[in-house]
Coordinates of C-alpha atoms in Angstrom, one line a residue:
Chain N
I637 CA 2.7 15.0 -7.7
A638 CA 0.8 17.9 -5.9
Q639 CA -1.4 19.7 -8.0
E640 CA -4.3 22.1 -7.6
N641 CA -7.6 20.9 -9.1
T642 CA -9.3 23.9 -10.5
Y643 CA -12.1 21.6 -11.9
T644 CA -14.7 21.2 -9.2
Q645 CA -17.5 19.8 -11.2
T646 CA -17.7 16.2 -12.0
Q647 CA -17.5 15.8 -15.7
R648 CA -18.7 12.9 -17.5
T649 CA -17.4 12.6 -21.0
E650 CA -17.6 9.9 -23.5
N651 CA -14.3 8.1 -24.2
Q652 CA -11.8 9.9 -26.4
T653 CA -11.3 7.1 -29.1
G654 CA -14.4 8.3 -30.7
L655 CA -16.4 5.2 -30.0
T656 CA -19.7 6.6 -29.0
G657 CA -23.0 4.8 -28.2
K658 CA -24.1 2.7 -25.3
M659 CA -21.5 0.6 -23.7
N660 CA -22.4 -3.0 -23.6
Q661 CA -23.8 -3.5 -19.9
E662 CA -21.4 -6.6 -19.5
E663 CA -18.4 -4.6 -20.1
Q664 CA -18.6 -1.4 -18.0
V665 CA -15.3 0.5 -17.6
Q666 CA -14.9 3.7 -15.7
V667 CA -11.9 5.7 -14.8
L668 CA -12.1 7.9 -11.9
G669 CA -9.2 10.6 -12.7
L670 CA -7.6 13.9 -12.5
W671 CA -7.1 15.8 -15.7
G672 CA -3.6 16.9 -14.9
S673 CA -2.3 14.0 -13.3
P674 CA 0.4 11.7 -14.9
F675 CA -0.8 8.9 -12.8
S676 CA -4.3 9.1 -13.9
K677 CA -3.2 9.6 -17.5
R678 CA -1.3 6.3 -17.4
V679 CA -4.4 4.4 -17.2
E680 CA -6.2 6.3 -20.0
M681 CA -3.2 5.9 -22.3
V682 CA -3.4 2.2 -22.0
L683 CA -7.1 2.1 -22.4
Q684 CA -6.9 4.1 -25.4
L685 CA -3.9 2.3 -26.9
K686 CA -5.9 -1.0 -26.7
G687 CA -9.1 0.7 -28.0
I688 CA -10.9 -0.1 -24.8
P689 CA -14.1 2.3 -24.5
Y690 CA -14.5 3.7 -20.9
E691 CA -16.3 6.5 -19.2
Y692 CA -14.1 9.0 -17.6
I693 CA -15.1 10.7 -14.3
E694 CA -13.2 13.8 -13.1
E695 CA -12.7 13.7 -9.3
D696 CA -12.6 16.7 -7.1
V697 CA -9.9 15.1 -5.1
Y698 CA -9.0 18.4 -3.3
G699 CA -12.5 19.7 -2.6
N700 CA -15.0 17.0 -2.1
K701 CA -14.0 13.4 -2.8
S702 CA -16.9 11.8 -4.2
P703 CA -18.8 8.8 -2.4
M704 CA -17.9 6.8 -5.5
L705 CA -14.1 7.5 -5.0
L706 CA -14.3 6.7 -1.3
K707 CA -16.2 3.5 -2.0
Y708 CA -13.8 2.3 -4.7
N709 CA -10.5 3.3 -3.1
P710 CA -11.1 3.4 0.6
I711 CA -7.5 2.5 1.4
H712 CA -5.7 5.4 -0.3
K713 CA -8.6 7.6 -1.3
K714 CA -6.6 8.7 -4.5
V715 CA -7.0 8.6 -8.1
P716 CA -6.7 6.9 -10.6
V717 CA -9.3 4.2 -10.0
L718 CA -10.4 1.8 -12.6
V719 CA -13.9 0.3 -12.1
H720 CA -14.8 -2.7 -14.3
N721 CA -18.2 -4.1 -14.1
G722 CA -18.6 -2.6 -10.6
R723 CA -15.2 -3.8 -9.2
S724 CA -12.4 -1.4 -8.5
I725 CA -8.7 -1.4 -8.9
A726 CA -6.4 1.2 -7.5
E727 CA -2.6 2.2 -8.1
S728 CA -1.9 3.2 -11.7
L729 CA 0.6 0.5 -12.3
V730 CA -1.5 -2.2 -10.8
I731 CA -4.4 -0.9 -13.1
V732 CA -2.2 -1.0 -16.2
E733 CA -1.2 -4.7 -15.5
Y734 CA -4.9 -5.5 -14.8
I735 CA -6.0 -4.0 -18.2
E736 CA -3.1 -6.1 -19.8
D737 CA -4.4 -9.2 -18.2
T738 CA -8.1 -8.7 -19.0
W739 CA -8.1 -7.4 -22.6
K740 CA -6.4 -9.7 -25.0
T741 CA -7.0 -7.6 -28.1
G742 CA -4.8 -4.6 -29.0
P743 CA -1.1 -4.0 -28.6
T744 CA 0.6 -5.4 -25.5
I745 CA 2.1 -3.1 -22.9
L746 CA 4.4 -6.0 -21.5
P747 CA 6.7 -8.3 -23.2
Q748 CA 5.9 -11.9 -23.4
D749 CA 9.2 -13.4 -22.2
P750 CA 9.4 -13.6 -18.4
Y751 CA 12.8 -12.2 -18.1
E752 CA 11.9 -9.3 -20.3
R753 CA 8.8 -8.8 -18.2
A754 CA 10.9 -8.7 -15.1
M755 CA 13.2 -6.1 -16.7
A756 CA 10.2 -4.0 -17.7
R757 CA 8.6 -4.2 -14.2
F758 CA 11.9 -3.1 -12.7
W759 CA 12.3 0.0 -14.8
A760 CA 8.7 0.9 -14.3
K761 CA 9.3 0.5 -10.6
Y762 CA 12.4 2.4 -10.8
V763 CA 10.6 5.3 -12.7
D764 CA 7.8 5.4 -10.1
E765 CA 9.8 5.0 -6.7
K766 CA 13.1 6.6 -7.7
V767 CA 12.6 9.2 -10.2
M768 CA 9.0 10.3 -9.8
V769 CA 9.4 10.6 -6.0
A770 CA 12.5 12.7 -6.3
M771 CA 11.1 14.9 -8.9
G772 CA 8.0 15.6 -6.9
K773 CA 10.2 16.6 -4.0
A774 CA 12.6 18.6 -6.2
F775 CA 9.9 20.8 -7.5
W776 CA 7.3 20.8 -4.8
G777 CA 8.9 19.4 -1.6
P778 CA 10.3 21.3 1.3
E779 CA 12.8 24.0 0.2
S780 CA 15.6 22.7 2.3
E781 CA 15.5 19.4 0.5
R782 CA 15.0 20.5 -3.1
E783 CA 18.7 20.4 -4.0
K784 CA 19.3 17.0 -2.7
E785 CA 16.1 15.8 -4.5
R786 CA 17.2 17.3 -7.7
K787 CA 20.4 15.3 -7.4
E788 CA 18.6 12.2 -6.9
A789 CA 16.2 12.9 -9.8
Y790 CA 19.1 13.6 -12.1
E791 CA 20.8 10.4 -11.2
G792 CA 17.7 8.6 -11.9
L793 CA 17.7 10.2 -15.3
I794 CA 21.1 9.1 -16.2
S795 CA 20.2 5.6 -15.4
L796 CA 17.1 6.0 -17.6
E797 CA 19.2 7.5 -20.5
K798 CA 21.4 4.6 -20.4
E799 CA 18.6 2.1 -20.4
I800 CA 16.9 3.6 -23.4
G801 CA 20.0 3.9 -25.4
D802 CA 19.2 3.7 -29.0
K803 CA 15.7 2.1 -28.6
R804 CA 12.8 3.9 -30.0
F805 CA 10.7 3.4 -26.8
F806 CA 11.7 1.5 -23.4
G807 CA 9.4 -1.1 -24.8
G808 CA 11.3 -1.4 -28.0
E809 CA 9.5 -0.7 -31.2
T810 CA 6.2 -0.1 -29.4
I811 CA 5.2 1.8 -26.4
G812 CA 5.4 -0.4 -23.3
I813 CA 4.8 -0.1 -19.5
V814 CA 8.0 1.8 -18.8
D815 CA 7.2 4.4 -21.4
I816 CA 3.8 4.7 -19.8
A817 CA 5.2 5.0 -16.3
A818 CA 7.6 7.6 -17.6
D819 CA 4.9 9.9 -19.0
F820 CA 5.8 12.5 -16.6
I821 CA 9.3 12.7 -17.9
G822 CA 8.2 12.6 -21.3
Y823 CA 5.8 15.5 -21.1
W824 CA 5.1 17.0 -17.9
L825 CA 8.8 17.6 -17.0
G826 CA 9.2 20.0 -19.8
I827 CA 6.4 22.2 -18.8
V828 CA 7.4 22.2 -15.2
Q829 CA 10.9 23.1 -15.9
E830 CA 9.7 26.1 -18.0
V831 CA 7.3 27.3 -15.4
S832 CA 9.6 26.8 -12.4
G833 CA 13.0 27.9 -14.0
V834 CA 14.6 24.7 -12.6
T835 CA 16.0 22.4 -15.0
I836 CA 16.9 18.8 -14.1
M837 CA 16.9 17.3 -17.7
T838 CA 18.5 19.3 -20.6
A839 CA 18.5 18.0 -24.2
E840 CA 22.3 18.4 -24.2
E841 CA 22.8 16.0 -21.4
F842 CA 20.0 13.6 -22.1
P843 CA 19.7 13.3 -26.0
N844 CA 18.3 9.9 -25.8
L845 CA 15.4 10.9 -23.5
K846 CA 14.9 14.0 -25.3
R847 CA 14.4 11.9 -28.6
W848 CA 12.3 9.5 -26.9
S849 CA 10.1 12.1 -25.4
E850 CA 9.4 13.5 -28.7
D851 CA 8.5 10.1 -30.1
F852 CA 6.1 9.4 -27.1
V853 CA 4.3 12.6 -27.1
G854 CA 4.1 12.5 -30.9
N855 CA 2.3 9.1 -30.9
N856 CA -1.1 9.5 -32.4
I857 CA -3.0 8.1 -29.4
I858 CA -0.7 9.4 -26.7
K859 CA -1.1 13.1 -27.9
E860 CA -4.8 12.9 -27.7
V861 CA -4.8 11.9 -24.1
L862 CA -2.2 14.3 -22.8
P863 CA -3.6 17.4 -21.0
P864 CA -3.2 20.7 -22.8
K865 CA 0.1 22.4 -22.2
Q866 CA -1.4 25.8 -21.4
K867 CA -3.7 24.4 -18.8
L868 CA -0.9 22.5 -17.0
A869 CA 1.5 25.6 -17.1
A870 CA -1.4 27.6 -15.5
L871 CA -1.8 24.8 -12.9
F872 CA 2.0 24.6 -12.1
K873 CA 2.2 28.4 -11.5
T874 CA -0.2 28.1 -8.5
P875 CA 1.0 26.7 -5.2
F876 CA 0.3 23.1 -4.3
R877 CA -1.4 21.3 -1.6
S878 CA -0.4 17.7 -0.7
A879 CA -0.6 15.1 -3.5
A880 CA -4.0 13.3 -3.9
T881 CA -3.1 11.3 -6.9
S882 CA -1.5 8.0 -6.3
G883 CA 1.3 6.2 -7.7
Chain K
M57 CA 19.0 -26.5 -20.5
T58 CA 20.6 -26.2 -17.2
N59 CA 18.9 -24.2 -14.6
E60 CA 21.3 -22.4 -12.5
V61 CA 19.9 -20.3 -9.8
I62 CA 21.7 -18.2 -7.3
L63 CA 20.4 -16.0 -4.7
L64 CA 22.4 -13.2 -3.1
D65 CA 20.8 -12.6 0.2
F66 CA 21.2 -11.4 3.8
W67 CA 19.6 -13.8 6.4
P68 CA 17.3 -11.2 8.3
S69 CA 16.0 -9.6 5.3
M70 CA 12.4 -9.9 5.0
F71 CA 12.6 -9.1 1.2
G72 CA 15.1 -11.9 0.7
M73 CA 12.8 -14.3 2.6
R74 CA 10.1 -13.6 0.0
T75 CA 12.3 -14.9 -3.0
R76 CA 13.4 -18.0 -0.8
I77 CA 9.8 -19.0 -0.2
A78 CA 9.0 -18.6 -3.9
L79 CA 11.7 -20.7 -5.1
R80 CA 10.8 -23.5 -2.5
E81 CA 7.1 -23.2 -3.3
K82 CA 8.3 -24.1 -6.7
G83 CA 10.7 -26.8 -5.8
V84 CA 13.5 -25.0 -7.6
E85 CA 17.1 -26.0 -6.5
F86 CA 19.1 -22.8 -5.8
E87 CA 22.4 -21.8 -4.3
Y88 CA 22.0 -19.2 -1.4
R89 CA 24.8 -16.9 -0.9
E90 CA 25.0 -14.9 2.3
E91 CA 26.2 -11.1 1.5
D92 CA 27.9 -9.0 4.1
L93 CA 26.3 -5.8 3.6
R94 CA 29.2 -3.8 4.8
N95 CA 31.4 -5.5 2.2
K96 CA 29.3 -6.2 -0.8
S97 CA 30.7 -8.8 -3.2
P98 CA 31.8 -7.9 -6.7
L99 CA 29.1 -10.1 -8.0
L100 CA 26.4 -8.1 -6.2
L101 CA 27.6 -4.8 -7.5
Q102 CA 27.9 -6.3 -10.9
M103 CA 24.4 -7.9 -11.0
N104 CA 22.5 -5.1 -9.1
P105 CA 24.4 -1.9 -10.1
I106 CA 21.4 0.6 -9.7
H107 CA 20.4 -0.4 -6.2
K108 CA 23.5 -2.5 -5.0
K109 CA 20.9 -4.3 -2.6
I110 CA 19.9 -7.8 -1.8
P111 CA 18.0 -10.0 -2.7
V112 CA 19.5 -10.5 -6.2
L113 CA 18.1 -13.5 -8.1
I114 CA 20.6 -14.8 -10.7
H115 CA 19.1 -17.2 -13.2
N116 CA 21.4 -18.7 -15.8
G117 CA 23.7 -15.9 -15.4
K118 CA 20.9 -13.1 -15.6
P119 CA 19.9 -10.9 -12.7
V120 CA 16.4 -10.1 -11.5
N121 CA 16.3 -7.4 -8.9
E122 CA 13.5 -6.4 -6.5
S123 CA 11.8 -9.1 -4.4
I124 CA 8.4 -8.6 -5.5
I125 CA 9.5 -8.8 -9.2
Q126 CA 11.5 -11.9 -8.5
V127 CA 8.4 -13.5 -7.0
Q128 CA 6.4 -12.8 -10.1
Y129 CA 9.4 -13.9 -12.4
I130 CA 9.6 -17.2 -10.5
D131 CA 5.9 -17.7 -10.8
E132 CA 6.1 -17.1 -14.5
V133 CA 9.2 -19.3 -15.4
W134 CA 8.2 -22.2 -13.2
S135 CA 4.6 -22.2 -13.9
H136 CA 4.0 -25.9 -13.8
K137 CA 3.2 -26.0 -10.1
S138 CA 2.1 -24.1 -7.0
P139 CA 0.9 -20.8 -8.6
I140 CA 1.6 -17.9 -6.6
L141 CA -0.6 -15.2 -8.3
P142 CA -4.2 -16.0 -8.8
S143 CA -5.1 -16.9 -12.3
D144 CA -8.2 -14.5 -12.4
P145 CA -7.1 -10.9 -13.5
Y146 CA -9.3 -9.2 -10.9
Q147 CA -7.9 -11.3 -8.0
R148 CA -4.4 -10.8 -9.3
A149 CA -4.9 -7.1 -9.3
Q150 CA -6.0 -7.2 -5.7
A151 CA -2.9 -9.3 -4.8
R152 CA -0.6 -6.8 -6.6
F153 CA -2.4 -4.0 -4.9
W154 CA -1.7 -5.5 -1.4
A155 CA 1.8 -6.4 -2.2
D156 CA 2.2 -2.8 -3.2
F157 CA 0.6 -1.5 0.0
I158 CA 3.0 -3.7 2.0
D159 CA 6.1 -2.3 0.1
K160 CA 4.9 1.2 0.4
K161 CA 4.0 1.3 4.0
M162 CA 5.4 -1.5 6.1
Y163 CA 9.2 -1.0 5.8
D164 CA 9.2 2.7 6.7
A165 CA 6.8 2.2 9.5
Q166 CA 8.4 -0.8 11.0
R167 CA 11.8 1.0 10.8
K168 CA 10.5 3.9 13.2
V169 CA 9.4 1.2 15.7
W170 CA 13.0 -0.1 16.4
A171 CA 15.3 2.6 15.0
T172 CA 13.8 5.6 16.8
K173 CA 12.8 6.6 20.3
G174 CA 10.5 9.0 22.1
E175 CA 7.9 10.8 20.1
E176 CA 9.0 9.7 16.8
Q177 CA 8.7 6.1 17.9
E178 CA 5.4 6.5 19.4
T179 CA 4.1 7.9 16.2
G180 CA 5.8 5.2 14.1
K181 CA 4.3 2.6 16.4
K182 CA 0.9 3.9 16.0
D183 CA 1.3 4.1 12.2
F184 CA 2.7 0.6 12.1
I185 CA -0.2 -0.9 14.2
E186 CA -2.8 0.7 11.9
I187 CA -0.9 -0.8 8.9
L188 CA -1.1 -4.1 10.6
K189 CA -4.8 -3.7 11.5
T190 CA -5.6 -2.6 7.8
L191 CA -3.9 -5.8 6.7
E192 CA -5.7 -8.0 9.2
S193 CA -9.0 -6.4 8.1
E194 CA -8.1 -7.5 4.5
L195 CA -7.3 -10.9 5.6
G196 CA -10.6 -11.2 7.4
D197 CA -11.7 -14.7 8.2
K198 CA -9.9 -16.3 5.3
P199 CA -7.1 -18.6 5.8
Y200 CA -4.9 -16.7 3.4
F201 CA -5.0 -13.3 1.6
A202 CA -6.3 -14.6 -1.5
G203 CA -8.7 -17.2 0.2
D204 CA -7.9 -20.8 0.4
D205 CA -4.4 -20.9 -1.2
F206 CA -1.4 -19.5 0.2
G207 CA 0.1 -17.0 -2.4
Y208 CA 1.6 -13.7 -3.3
V209 CA 0.3 -11.4 -0.6
D210 CA 1.2 -14.0 2.2
I211 CA 4.8 -14.4 0.6
A212 CA 5.1 -10.5 0.6
L213 CA 4.3 -10.2 4.2
I214 CA 5.2 -13.3 6.2
G215 CA 8.9 -12.4 6.5
F216 CA 8.2 -9.3 8.6
S217 CA 6.8 -11.7 11.2
T218 CA 10.3 -12.7 12.2
W219 CA 10.7 -9.1 13.1
F220 CA 7.6 -8.8 15.3
P221 CA 9.3 -9.8 18.5
A222 CA 11.8 -7.1 18.0
Y223 CA 9.0 -4.5 17.2
E224 CA 7.2 -5.8 20.4
K225 CA 10.3 -5.5 22.5
F226 CA 11.4 -2.0 21.4
G227 CA 7.8 -0.6 20.7
N228 CA 6.4 -2.1 24.0
F229 CA 3.3 -3.6 22.5
S230 CA 1.9 -7.0 21.5
V231 CA 1.2 -7.9 17.9
E232 CA -1.0 -10.8 19.1
Q233 CA -3.1 -8.4 21.3
E234 CA -3.6 -5.9 18.6
C235 CA -4.0 -8.3 15.7
P236 CA -5.0 -11.7 16.9
K237 CA -6.1 -13.0 13.4
L238 CA -2.9 -11.9 11.8
T239 CA -1.1 -13.8 14.5
A240 CA -3.0 -16.8 13.7
W241 CA -2.3 -16.3 10.0
V242 CA 1.5 -16.2 10.9
K243 CA 1.4 -19.5 12.6
K244 CA -0.5 -21.1 9.8
C245 CA 2.1 -20.0 7.3
L246 CA 4.8 -21.2 9.4
Q247 CA 3.4 -24.8 9.1
R248 CA 4.2 -24.5 5.4
E249 CA 7.6 -26.1 4.6
S250 CA 8.7 -23.5 2.1
V251 CA 8.1 -20.8 4.8
A252 CA 9.5 -22.7 7.8
K253 CA 12.7 -23.3 5.8
S254 CA 13.1 -19.7 4.6
L255 CA 12.5 -18.0 7.8
P256 CA 15.3 -17.4 10.5
E257 CA 14.4 -17.7 14.1
P258 CA 12.7 -14.6 15.3
E259 CA 15.1 -14.5 18.5
K260 CA 18.2 -14.3 16.1
V261 CA 16.5 -11.4 14.4
T262 CA 15.7 -9.6 17.6
E263 CA 19.3 -10.1 18.5
F264 CA 20.3 -8.6 15.2
V265 CA 17.9 -5.7 15.6
S266 CA 19.1 -5.0 19.1
M267 CA 22.5 -4.6 17.8
L268 CA 21.3 -2.4 14.8
R269 CA 19.4 -0.2 17.3
T270 CA 22.3 0.7 19.1
K271 CA 23.8 2.3 16.1
F272 CA 20.6 4.5 15.6
V273 CA 19.5 5.2 19.1
A274 CA 21.4 6.5 22.1
E275 CA 19.7 4.9 25.0

């Protein structure tokens, strides 16, 4: 998803769960991110759902990529990057699985049963590779391809509408990896549709996804992580350069 | 409990090869069914309605789709032997990162090498060689991507090696010259029974690719 980063200063903030104080040197967690990026927010959502303290570092991915970013993600040079005790992990869904594997307290993001896990991974991948890619191109890609990409995105949403059905979340009763992967659909999409005047997902055609997005955004922890609507709307009004946030 | 495992596959698919290898690593008996992609079976369409693609792993009647997800599933279900993913979370994340890299980059890049010509092919070839070199750099001097043990990233990549002679033929370059360490790694992997049994003869793949190429490129 292409975005203009208007924040050029590196900001260091305390983690947003309210846990302040010095972090245990043995357990140093940093997130290199971009405030408006759904990929970046995926990582923060999972950390906060699990109550893991971290230091957030805003990256100027469009202006000057920091030495830290280039060091910790030399292959893709994108955010988000998680740095844990000095070692880095890149790609938001890889990071999410790493967090799940590493911190055994707090709610789980993946089911325990191997078949259910495979299904969750399948749908998370589907969101990432089919739906997100098509949406990015539908809104921000070459003009000549936007109609085609809208159809792709629309088809993707139909599958997701069917998949969520009556479930509260894709993960069942609680938020899981598919919900996290679909954060753009749950929050960003509405804002982008409003700003651009282009609608792919209507409440009438997608009542399940509409209901899901309200539950997702209404979650106490998720709502604190999401970027402010006005800021995002302002961002989407400006033209985009190429994506510097990773999948 | 019976363990009925069926794999719907297509013999030259570098993705299908991953699942074949994983099953064999674990010593799982499975029924291999060849799909005609121009005439997909009702079972395939029923078991993978979203993508309608192979490979499809059907375990006791339930489908698992996407090769990289199948490999993880196999590792988790048959966890008693031959671990595929490392046990350390950081190493696992690295393995997932590189498998993701391969999935995101290799397929599109390699396709340009055999399915296009002229400038598009030249650019594709350059991109492809760069990707191979990045992977070779990650391999370094280790026997396998994760170190001493054959695993996830090796499984994700090795199937592409059966297509190397086709890339070399149509792209006019030598993988061995560009990436000697990767070439040595291929040979090492082929010594493994699970790999040797799961990979087709590269010559047959090249024949297949030649036939495919005629559909895409007017020579």
